[in-house]
Coordinates of C-alpha atoms in Angstrom, one line a residue:
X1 CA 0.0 0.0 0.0
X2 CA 1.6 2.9 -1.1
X3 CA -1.3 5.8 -0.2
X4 CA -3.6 5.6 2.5
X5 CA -7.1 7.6 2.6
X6 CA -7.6 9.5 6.3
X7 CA -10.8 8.9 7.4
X8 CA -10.8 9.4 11.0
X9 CA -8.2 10.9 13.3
X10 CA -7.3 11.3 16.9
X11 CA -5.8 14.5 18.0
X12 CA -4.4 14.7 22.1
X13 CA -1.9 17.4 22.1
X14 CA -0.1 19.5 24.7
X15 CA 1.0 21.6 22.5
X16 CA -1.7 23.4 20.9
X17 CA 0.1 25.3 18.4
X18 CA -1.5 25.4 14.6
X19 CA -4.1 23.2 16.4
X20 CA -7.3 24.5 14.7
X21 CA -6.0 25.3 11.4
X22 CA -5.1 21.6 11.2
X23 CA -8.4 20.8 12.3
X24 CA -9.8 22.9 9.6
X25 CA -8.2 21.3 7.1
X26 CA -8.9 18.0 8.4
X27 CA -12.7 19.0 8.8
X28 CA -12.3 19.9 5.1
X29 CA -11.9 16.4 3.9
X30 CA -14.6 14.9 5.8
X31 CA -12.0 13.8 8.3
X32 CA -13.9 12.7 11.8
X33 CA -12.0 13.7 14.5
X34 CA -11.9 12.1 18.1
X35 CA -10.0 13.9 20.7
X36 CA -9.5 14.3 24.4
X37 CA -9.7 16.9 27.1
X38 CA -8.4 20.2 26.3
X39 CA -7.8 19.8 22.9
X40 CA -11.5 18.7 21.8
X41 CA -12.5 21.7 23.8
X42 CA -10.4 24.0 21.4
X43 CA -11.2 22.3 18.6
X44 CA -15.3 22.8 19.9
X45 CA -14.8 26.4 20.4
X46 CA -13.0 26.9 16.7
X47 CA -16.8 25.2 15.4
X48 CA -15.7 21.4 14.9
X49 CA -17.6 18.9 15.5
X50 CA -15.5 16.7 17.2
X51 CA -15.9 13.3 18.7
X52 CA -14.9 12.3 22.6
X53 CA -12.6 9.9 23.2
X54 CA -15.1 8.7 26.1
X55 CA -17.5 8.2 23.1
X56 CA -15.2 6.3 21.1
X57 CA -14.2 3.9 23.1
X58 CA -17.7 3.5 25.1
X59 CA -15.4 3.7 28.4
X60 CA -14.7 6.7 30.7
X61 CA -11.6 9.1 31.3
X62 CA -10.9 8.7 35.0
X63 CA -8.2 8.9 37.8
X64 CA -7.6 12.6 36.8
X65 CA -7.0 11.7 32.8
X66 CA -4.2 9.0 33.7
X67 CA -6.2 6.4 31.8
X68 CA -8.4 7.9 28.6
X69 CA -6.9 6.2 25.4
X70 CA -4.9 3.0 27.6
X71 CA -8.2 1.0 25.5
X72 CA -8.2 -1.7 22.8
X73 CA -10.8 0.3 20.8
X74 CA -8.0 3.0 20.6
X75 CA -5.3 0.6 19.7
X76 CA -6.8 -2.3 17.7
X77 CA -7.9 0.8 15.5
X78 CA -3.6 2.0 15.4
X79 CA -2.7 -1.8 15.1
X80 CA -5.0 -3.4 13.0
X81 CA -3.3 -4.3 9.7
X82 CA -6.0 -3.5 7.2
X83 CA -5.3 -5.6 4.4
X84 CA -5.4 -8.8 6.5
X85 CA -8.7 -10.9 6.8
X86 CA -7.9 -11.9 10.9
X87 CA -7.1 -8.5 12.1
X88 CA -10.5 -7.3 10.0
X89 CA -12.7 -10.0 11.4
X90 CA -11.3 -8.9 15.2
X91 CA -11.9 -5.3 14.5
X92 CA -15.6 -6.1 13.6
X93 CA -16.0 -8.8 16.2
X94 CA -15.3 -6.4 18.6
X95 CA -16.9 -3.1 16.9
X96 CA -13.0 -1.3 16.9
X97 CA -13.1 1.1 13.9
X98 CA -9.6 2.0 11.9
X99 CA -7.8 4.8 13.2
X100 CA -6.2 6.7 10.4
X101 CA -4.3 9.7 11.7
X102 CA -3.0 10.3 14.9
X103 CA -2.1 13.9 16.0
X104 CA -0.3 13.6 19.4
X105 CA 2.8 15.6 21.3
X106 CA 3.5 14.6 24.5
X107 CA 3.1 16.0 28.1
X108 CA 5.7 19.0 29.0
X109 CA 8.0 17.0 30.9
X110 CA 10.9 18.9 30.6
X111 CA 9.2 22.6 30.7
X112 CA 7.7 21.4 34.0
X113 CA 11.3 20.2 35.6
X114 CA 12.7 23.6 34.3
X115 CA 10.7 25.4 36.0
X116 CA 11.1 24.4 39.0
X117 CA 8.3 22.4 39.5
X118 CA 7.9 19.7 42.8
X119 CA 8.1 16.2 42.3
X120 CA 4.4 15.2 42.5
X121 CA 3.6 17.7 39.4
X122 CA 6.9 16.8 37.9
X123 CA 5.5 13.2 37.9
X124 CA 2.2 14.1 36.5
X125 CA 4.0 15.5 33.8
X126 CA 5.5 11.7 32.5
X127 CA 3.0 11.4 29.3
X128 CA 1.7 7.3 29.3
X129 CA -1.3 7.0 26.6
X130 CA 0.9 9.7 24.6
X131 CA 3.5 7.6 23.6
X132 CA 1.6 4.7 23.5
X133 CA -0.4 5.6 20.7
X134 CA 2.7 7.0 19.0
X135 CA 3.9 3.5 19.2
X136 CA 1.0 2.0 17.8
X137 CA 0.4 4.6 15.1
X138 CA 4.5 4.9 14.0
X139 CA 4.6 1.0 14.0
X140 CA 1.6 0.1 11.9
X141 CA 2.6 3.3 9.6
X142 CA 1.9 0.8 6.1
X143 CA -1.6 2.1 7.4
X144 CA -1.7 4.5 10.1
X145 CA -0.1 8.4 10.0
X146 CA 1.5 9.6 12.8
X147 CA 2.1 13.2 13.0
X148 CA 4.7 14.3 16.6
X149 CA 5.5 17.9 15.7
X150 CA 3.4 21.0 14.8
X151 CA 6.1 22.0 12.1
X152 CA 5.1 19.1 10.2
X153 CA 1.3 20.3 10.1
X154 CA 1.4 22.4 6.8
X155 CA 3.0 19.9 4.9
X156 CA 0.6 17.3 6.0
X157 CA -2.2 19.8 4.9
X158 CA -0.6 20.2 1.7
X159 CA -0.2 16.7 0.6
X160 CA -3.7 15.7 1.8
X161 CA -4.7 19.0 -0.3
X162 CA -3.0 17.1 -3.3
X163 CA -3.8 13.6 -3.0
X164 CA -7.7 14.0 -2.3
X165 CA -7.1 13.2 1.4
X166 CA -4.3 11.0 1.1
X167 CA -0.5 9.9 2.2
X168 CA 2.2 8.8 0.5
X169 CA 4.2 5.6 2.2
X170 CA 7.3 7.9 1.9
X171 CA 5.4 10.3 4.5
X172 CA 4.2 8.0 6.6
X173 CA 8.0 6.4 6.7
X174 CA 9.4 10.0 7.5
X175 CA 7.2 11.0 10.2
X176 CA 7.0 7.6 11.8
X177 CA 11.0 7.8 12.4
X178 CA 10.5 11.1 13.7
X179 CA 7.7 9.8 16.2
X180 CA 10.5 6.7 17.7
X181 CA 13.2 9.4 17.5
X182 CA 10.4 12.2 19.8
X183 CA 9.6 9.7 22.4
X184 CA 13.0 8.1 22.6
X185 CA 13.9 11.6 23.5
X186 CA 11.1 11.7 26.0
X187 CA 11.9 8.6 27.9
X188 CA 15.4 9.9 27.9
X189 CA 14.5 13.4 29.8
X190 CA 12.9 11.1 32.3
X191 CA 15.5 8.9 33.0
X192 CA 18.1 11.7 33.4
X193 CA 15.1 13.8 35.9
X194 CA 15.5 10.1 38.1
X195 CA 18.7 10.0 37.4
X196 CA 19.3 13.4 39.2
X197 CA 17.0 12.5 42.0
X198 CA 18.8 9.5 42.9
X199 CA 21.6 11.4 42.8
X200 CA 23.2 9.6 40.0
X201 CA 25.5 11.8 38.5
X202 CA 26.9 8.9 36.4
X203 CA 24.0 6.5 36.1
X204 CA 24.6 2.7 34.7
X205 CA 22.3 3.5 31.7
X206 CA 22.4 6.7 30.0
X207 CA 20.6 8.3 27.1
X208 CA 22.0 11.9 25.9
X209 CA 18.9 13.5 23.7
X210 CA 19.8 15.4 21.5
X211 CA 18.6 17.4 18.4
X212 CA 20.4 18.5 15.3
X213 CA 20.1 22.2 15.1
X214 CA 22.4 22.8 11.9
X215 CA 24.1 20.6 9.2
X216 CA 28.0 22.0 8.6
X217 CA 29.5 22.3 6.0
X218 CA 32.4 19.6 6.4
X219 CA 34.1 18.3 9.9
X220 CA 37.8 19.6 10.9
X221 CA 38.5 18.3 7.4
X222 CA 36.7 18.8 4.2
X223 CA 36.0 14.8 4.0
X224 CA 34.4 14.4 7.1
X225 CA 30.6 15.3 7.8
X226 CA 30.2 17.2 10.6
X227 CA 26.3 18.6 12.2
X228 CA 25.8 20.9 15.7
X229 CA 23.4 19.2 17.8
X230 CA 21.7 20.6 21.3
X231 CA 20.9 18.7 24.3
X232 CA 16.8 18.5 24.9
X233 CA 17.5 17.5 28.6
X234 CA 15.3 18.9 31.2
X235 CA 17.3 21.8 33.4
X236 CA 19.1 19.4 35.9
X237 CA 22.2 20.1 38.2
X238 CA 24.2 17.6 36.5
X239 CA 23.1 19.1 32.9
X240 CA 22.5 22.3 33.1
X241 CA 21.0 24.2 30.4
X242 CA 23.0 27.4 29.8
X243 CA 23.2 29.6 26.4
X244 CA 26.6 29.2 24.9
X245 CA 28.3 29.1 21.6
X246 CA 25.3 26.9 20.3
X247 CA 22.5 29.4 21.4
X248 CA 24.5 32.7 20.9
X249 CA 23.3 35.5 17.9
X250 CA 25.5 35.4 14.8
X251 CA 25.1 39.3 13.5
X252 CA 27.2 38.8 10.6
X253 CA 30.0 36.8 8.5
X254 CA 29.5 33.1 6.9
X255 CA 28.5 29.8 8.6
X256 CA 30.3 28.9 11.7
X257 CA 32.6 25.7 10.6
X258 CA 33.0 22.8 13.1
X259 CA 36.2 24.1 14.0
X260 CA 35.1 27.6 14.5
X261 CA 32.6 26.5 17.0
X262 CA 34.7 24.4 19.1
X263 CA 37.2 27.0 18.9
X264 CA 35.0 29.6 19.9
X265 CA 33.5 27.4 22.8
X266 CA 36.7 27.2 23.9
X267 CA 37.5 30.7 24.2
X268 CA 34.2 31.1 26.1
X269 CA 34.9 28.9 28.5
X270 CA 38.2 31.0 29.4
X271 CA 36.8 34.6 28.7
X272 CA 33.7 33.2 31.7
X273 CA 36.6 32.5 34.4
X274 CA 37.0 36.2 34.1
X275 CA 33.1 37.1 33.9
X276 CA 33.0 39.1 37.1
X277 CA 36.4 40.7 36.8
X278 CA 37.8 43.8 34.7
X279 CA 37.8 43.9 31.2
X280 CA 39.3 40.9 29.6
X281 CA 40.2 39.9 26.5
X282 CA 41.2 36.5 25.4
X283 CA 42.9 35.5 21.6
X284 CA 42.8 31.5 21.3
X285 CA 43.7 29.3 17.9
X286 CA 43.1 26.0 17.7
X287 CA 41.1 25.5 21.0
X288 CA 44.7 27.2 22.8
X289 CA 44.7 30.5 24.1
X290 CA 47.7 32.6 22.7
X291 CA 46.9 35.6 24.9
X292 CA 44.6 36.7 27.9
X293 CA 44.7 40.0 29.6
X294 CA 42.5 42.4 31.8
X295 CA 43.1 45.9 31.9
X296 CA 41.0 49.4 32.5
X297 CA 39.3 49.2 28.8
X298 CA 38.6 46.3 26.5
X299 CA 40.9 48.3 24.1
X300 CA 44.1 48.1 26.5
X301 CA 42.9 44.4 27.1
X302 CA 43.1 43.6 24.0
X303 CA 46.5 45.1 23.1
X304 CA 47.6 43.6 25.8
X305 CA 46.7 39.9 24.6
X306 CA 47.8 40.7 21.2
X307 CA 51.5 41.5 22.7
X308 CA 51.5 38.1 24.1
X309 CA 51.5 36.0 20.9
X310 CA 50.5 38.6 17.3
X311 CA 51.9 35.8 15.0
X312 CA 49.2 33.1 16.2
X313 CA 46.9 35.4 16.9
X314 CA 46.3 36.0 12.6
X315 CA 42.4 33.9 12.1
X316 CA 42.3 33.5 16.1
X317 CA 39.2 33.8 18.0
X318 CA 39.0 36.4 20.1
X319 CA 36.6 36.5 23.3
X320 CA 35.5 39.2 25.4
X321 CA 33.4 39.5 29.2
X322 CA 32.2 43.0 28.0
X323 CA 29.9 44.7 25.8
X324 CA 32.1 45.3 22.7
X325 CA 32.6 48.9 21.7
X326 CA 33.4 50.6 18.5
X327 CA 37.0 51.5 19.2
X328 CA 37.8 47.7 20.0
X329 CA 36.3 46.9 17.4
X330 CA 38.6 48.9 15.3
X331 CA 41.7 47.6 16.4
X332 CA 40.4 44.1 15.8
X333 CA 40.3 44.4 11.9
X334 CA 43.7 45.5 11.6
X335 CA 44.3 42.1 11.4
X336 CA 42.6 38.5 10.0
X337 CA 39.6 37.6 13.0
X338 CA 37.8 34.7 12.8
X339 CA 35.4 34.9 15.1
X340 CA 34.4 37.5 17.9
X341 CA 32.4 36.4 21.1
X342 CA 31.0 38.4 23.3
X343 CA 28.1 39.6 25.7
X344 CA 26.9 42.4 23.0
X345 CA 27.7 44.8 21.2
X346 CA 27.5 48.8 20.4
X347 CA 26.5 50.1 17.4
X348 CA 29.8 51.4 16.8
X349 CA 31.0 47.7 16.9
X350 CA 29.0 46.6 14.6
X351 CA 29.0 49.3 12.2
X352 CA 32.8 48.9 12.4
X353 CA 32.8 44.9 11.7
X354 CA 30.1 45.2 8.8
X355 CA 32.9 46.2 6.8
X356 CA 34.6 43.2 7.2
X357 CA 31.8 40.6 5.8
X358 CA 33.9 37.2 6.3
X359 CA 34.1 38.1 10.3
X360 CA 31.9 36.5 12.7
X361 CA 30.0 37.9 15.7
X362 CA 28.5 35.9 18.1
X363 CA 26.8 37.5 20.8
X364 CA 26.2 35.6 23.7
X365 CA 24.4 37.4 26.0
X366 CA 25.5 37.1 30.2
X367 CA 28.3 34.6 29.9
X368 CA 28.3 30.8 31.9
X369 CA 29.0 30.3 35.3
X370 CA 32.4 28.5 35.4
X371 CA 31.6 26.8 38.2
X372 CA 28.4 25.1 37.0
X373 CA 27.9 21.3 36.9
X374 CA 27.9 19.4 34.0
X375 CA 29.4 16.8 31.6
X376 CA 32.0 16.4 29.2
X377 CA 31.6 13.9 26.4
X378 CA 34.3 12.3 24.2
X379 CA 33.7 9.5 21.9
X380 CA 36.4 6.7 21.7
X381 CA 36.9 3.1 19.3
X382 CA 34.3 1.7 20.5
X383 CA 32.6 3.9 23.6
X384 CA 32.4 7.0 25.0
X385 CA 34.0 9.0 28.3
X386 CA 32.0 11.2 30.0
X387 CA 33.3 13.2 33.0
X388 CA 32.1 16.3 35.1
X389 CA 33.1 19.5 34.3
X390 CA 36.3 20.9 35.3
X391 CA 34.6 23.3 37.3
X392 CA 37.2 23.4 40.0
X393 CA 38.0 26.9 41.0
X394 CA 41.4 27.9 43.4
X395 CA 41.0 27.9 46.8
X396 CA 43.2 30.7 47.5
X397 CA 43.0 29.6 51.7
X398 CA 44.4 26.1 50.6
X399 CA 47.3 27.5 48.9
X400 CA 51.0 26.6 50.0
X401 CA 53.6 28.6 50.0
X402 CA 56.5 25.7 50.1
X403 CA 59.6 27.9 49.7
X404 CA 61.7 30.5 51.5
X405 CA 60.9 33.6 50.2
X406 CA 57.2 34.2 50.2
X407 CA 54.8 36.0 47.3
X408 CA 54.4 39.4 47.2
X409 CA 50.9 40.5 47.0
X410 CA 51.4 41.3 43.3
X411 CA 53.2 38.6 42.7
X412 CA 50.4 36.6 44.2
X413 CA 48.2 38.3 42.0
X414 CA 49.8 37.1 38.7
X415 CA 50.4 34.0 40.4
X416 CA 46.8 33.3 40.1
X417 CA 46.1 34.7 36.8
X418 CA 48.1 32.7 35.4
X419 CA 46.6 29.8 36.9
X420 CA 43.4 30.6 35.8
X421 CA 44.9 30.9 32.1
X422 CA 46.9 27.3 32.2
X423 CA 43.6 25.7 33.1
X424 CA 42.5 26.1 29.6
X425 CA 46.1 25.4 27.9
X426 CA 46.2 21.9 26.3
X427 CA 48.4 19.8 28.7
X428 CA 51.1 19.8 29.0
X429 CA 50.4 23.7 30.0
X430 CA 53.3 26.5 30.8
X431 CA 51.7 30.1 31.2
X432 CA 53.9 33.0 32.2
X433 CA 51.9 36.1 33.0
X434 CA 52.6 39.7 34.8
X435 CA 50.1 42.8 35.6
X436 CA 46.9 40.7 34.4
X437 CA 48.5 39.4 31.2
X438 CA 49.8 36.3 29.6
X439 CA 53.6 37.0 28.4
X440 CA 54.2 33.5 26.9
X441 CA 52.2 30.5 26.6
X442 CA 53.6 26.7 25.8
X443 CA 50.8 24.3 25.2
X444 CA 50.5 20.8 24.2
X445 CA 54.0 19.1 24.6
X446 CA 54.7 15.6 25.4
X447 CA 57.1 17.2 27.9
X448 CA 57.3 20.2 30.7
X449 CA 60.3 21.2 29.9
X450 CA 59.6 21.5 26.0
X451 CA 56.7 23.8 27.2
X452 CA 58.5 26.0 29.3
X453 CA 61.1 26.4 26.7
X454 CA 58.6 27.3 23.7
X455 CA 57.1 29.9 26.4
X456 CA 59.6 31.5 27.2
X457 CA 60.9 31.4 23.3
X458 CA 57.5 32.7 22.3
X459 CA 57.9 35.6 24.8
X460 CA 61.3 36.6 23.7
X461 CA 60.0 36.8 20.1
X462 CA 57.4 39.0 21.6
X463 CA 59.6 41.5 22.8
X464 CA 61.8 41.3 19.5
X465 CA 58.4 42.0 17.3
X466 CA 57.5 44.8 19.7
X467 CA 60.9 46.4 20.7
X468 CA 60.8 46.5 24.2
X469 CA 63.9 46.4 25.7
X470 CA 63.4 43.7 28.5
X471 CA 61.3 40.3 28.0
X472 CA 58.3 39.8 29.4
X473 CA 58.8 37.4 31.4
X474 CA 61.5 39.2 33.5
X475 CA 59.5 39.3 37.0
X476 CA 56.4 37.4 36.0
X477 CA 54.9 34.3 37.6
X478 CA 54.1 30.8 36.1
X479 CA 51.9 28.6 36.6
X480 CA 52.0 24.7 35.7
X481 CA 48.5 22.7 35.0
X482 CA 50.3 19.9 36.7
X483 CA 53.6 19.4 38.8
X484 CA 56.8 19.3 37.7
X485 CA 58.2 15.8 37.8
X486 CA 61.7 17.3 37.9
X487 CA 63.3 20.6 38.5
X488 CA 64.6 21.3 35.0
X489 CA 61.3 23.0 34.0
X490 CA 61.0 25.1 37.0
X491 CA 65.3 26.3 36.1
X492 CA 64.0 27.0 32.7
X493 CA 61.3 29.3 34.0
X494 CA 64.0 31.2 36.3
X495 CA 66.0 31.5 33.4
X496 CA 63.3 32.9 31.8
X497 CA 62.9 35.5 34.9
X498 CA 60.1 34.2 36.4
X499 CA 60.2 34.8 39.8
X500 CA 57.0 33.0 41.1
X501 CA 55.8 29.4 40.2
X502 CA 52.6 28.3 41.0
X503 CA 51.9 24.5 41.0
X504 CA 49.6 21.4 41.9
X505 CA 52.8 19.9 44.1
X506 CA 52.3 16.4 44.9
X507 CA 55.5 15.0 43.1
X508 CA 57.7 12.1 44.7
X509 CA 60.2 14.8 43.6
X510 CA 58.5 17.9 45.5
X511 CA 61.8 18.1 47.4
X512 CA 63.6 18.4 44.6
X513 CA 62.3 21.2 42.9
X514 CA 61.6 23.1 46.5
X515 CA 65.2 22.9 46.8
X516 CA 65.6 24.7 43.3
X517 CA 63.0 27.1 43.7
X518 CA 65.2 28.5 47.1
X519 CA 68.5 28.0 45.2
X520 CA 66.8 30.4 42.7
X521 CA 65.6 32.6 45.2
X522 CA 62.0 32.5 43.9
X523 CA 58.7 31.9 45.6
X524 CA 56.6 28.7 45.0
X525 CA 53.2 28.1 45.7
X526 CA 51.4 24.4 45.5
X527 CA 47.6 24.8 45.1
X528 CA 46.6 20.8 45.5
X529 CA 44.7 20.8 42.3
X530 CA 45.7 19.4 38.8
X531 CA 44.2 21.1 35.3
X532 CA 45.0 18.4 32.9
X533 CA 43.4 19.3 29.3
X534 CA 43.1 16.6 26.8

């Protein structure tokens, strides 16, 4: 059977959006329509004559609507297979008429956790006959149309417009995925809402719903596919909903590639550590920052991170924790941009960045809490890691100072910027930084020591480009994402001026490099907790 001739059709729907101008059309045919509760009601009021569900199936809603359509009349019309003799004779052996189209979306589960809602209401909420007859309906779709989404009313008007009050198989095929796919989602909210309230932040079975919101152009290489997908998961402490790179406003410049976007995410993450603090700006390529500073003005900000690293800052990603304004703005396009993130924008900024067409804005509105809870998910041959967020943030009373000479309170202060910076280096993480900004970043070495050095190289080329007559690094502080195993990348850093290291500790070698930190004369502080980015 390849088209299938509605006759009657069952609308329940939560979701009464285009509702009565599907009815309408449905009416129009000489479609009967059964419904329940609310919905017939609407459909009444809009001058349909519609049938009760009670009336259907000769039984009565009860125990507050929890049982209306759980009734064989309801589903022996879904099931039924029309074009066999047995399932004909039971359907008029027991007087259950064919159920053509059904119209259903589901209880608002997840609007009724995200608000807030208490647990009784919250379990009200879990749809039953819903996703039943969606079962029924998508399963026996040869026969039966199953419609889930309110976007897919107008084309269902259209083609039962052009076939005389038909579907097409093909239709029925389509929409019957998308009804599994809708309460597979479903079910999945729930078990992550009873997840949470068992207070299973890593539960033995785990569903991650999610739904595609744009198809990219390629992956991080032109052969590879590559799509952005959002989670559907109700608002729960261990998946927080927040608006990030994925929900922020593009104003201008062309698609966002799956590089730019993790890129970008990326530099939102580090730009959010600063969120309540003075003007930052941060320049990051290929998901490493190359520059971070905080200053008076965005402008001096981002000068400031440009110093740090103007060679791999060229089709960077720059990220901001203020409103841009037009003068930044400015500066920005002296040179190749990527991408710009940040809270908004003036008009000055934008009328400044429209001249540049290929350059991206996102605006993100107020930027995430860093120390939200979450997962992070990263697929592997043959299964996936998930682990929480590392939402740790210093605990500046828990801090160590190991070594003879102690911190001074500025040197304390770039002590912990720079911490916060190596946190989002790729491991293994250097970061040298003085008077709120970065002066020389090594990321992603299979070594320490290799990082160290191409830090301190970076900085020295820094000063070279810019003409200052000392490095950088002379009198700054650096900070390790892990500990050093030995003392030669703690030397390297004293050679490079640093005169303030800030580390994990926790070493078999601790001694060791204590004992070079003194013979330095420099001041070391242990903070007991390891950043490790993979």
């Amino acid at each position: 059977m390849t088209e299938t001739a509605i006759k009657t059709a069952l609308l329940s729907v939560s979701d009464k959006t285009g509702l009565i101008e599907l009815g309408q059309a449905l009416a129009a045919h000489n479609i009967k329509l059964v419904s329940t509760g609310g919905t017939a009601k609407l459909l009444r009021d809009a001058g349909l004559t519609v049938t009760d569900i009670s009336d259907f199936t000769g039984f009565p809603e009860m125990m507050d609507g929890r049982v209306k359509t759980l009734h064989p009349k309801v589903h022996g019309g879904l099931l039924a297979v029309r074009d066999n003799p047995d399932h004909i004779a039971a359907m008029n052996a027991h007087e259950i008429k064919a159920i053509d189209l059904v119209v259903v979306n589901l209880y608002p589960f997840r609007e009724t956790v995200a608000k807030g809602a208490e647990r009784p209401e919250v379990i009200e909420n879990i749809d039953i006959g819903g996703p039943s007859m969606v079962r029924s309906a998508a399963k026996n779709h040869e026969h039966v149309t199953i419609v889930t989404d309110p976007e897919d009313y107008p084309a269902l008007i259209a083609e039962l417009n052009d076939n005389g009050g038909t579907t097409t198989l093909k239709t029925r095929r389509r929409l019957a995925g998308k009804a599994y796919a809708a309460t597979a989602q479903y079910d999945a909210a729930i078990s992550a809402w009873f997840a949470a309230d068992l207070g299973e932040d890593l539960p033995e079975l785990l569903t991650l719903p999610l739904k595609k919101a744009s198809a990219l152009r390629y992956g991080e290489n032109p052969h590879q596919k590559a799509a952005l997908y959002i989670p559907t998961l109700p608002n729960l402490p261990e998946w927080p909903l927040v608006n990030g790179i994925a929900q922020a406003k593009q104003l201008q410049g062309k698609a966002l590639s799956y590089n730019n976007y993790g890129d970008a995410d990326a530099a939102l993450e580090l730009i959010s550590e600063f969120r309540d603090g003075p003007p930052t700006a941060v320049i990051l390529k290929h998901a490493n920052p190359c520059g971070v500073a905080s200053a008076d003005s965005l402008l001096e900000a981002y000068k400031a991170a440009l110093s740090c690293d103007s060679v791999s800052a060229f089709g960077g990603i720059i990220a901001f924790n203020r409103p841009l304004d037009g003068p930044t703005a400015e500066a920005i396009t002296e040179i190749f941009t990527e991408v710009v993130v940040a809270p908004e924008a003036d008009d000055a900024a934008k009328a400044v960045f429209t001249k540049k067409k290929n350059l991206r804005l996102l605006i993100t509105g107020p930027l995430p809490d860093p120390k939200r809870h979450g997962l992070n998910a990263r697929s592997i041959a043959g299964g996936v890691l998930l682990q929480s967020r590392d939402a740790e943030l210093l605990d500046q009373a828990a801090l160590q100072v190991v070594t003879e000479i102690k911190p001074t309170d500025q040197q304390m202060k770039d002590a912990l910027f720079a911490w916060t910076v190596a946190k989002h280096v790729k491991s293994n993480a250097i970061v040298y930084a003085r008077d709120n900004a970065t002066v020389g970043i090594g990321a992603g070495q299979m070594n320490r020591l290799e990082s160290a050095r191409i830090a301190a190289w970076k900085a020295e080329d820094a000063a070279k480009k810019a003409g200052w007559a000392e490095v950088h690094t002379k009198g700054s502080a650096v900070a390790s994402d892990a500990f050093f195993p030995f003392a030669d990348g703690l030397i390297t850093a004293t050679e490079a001026g640093a005169t303030t290291v800030i580390q994990p500790g926790g070493s078999i070698r601790d001694q060791e490099v204590i004992d070079a930190a003194n013979k330095a004369g420099i001041a070391m502080i242990f903070t007991g907790t390891r950043h490790f980015r993979h």
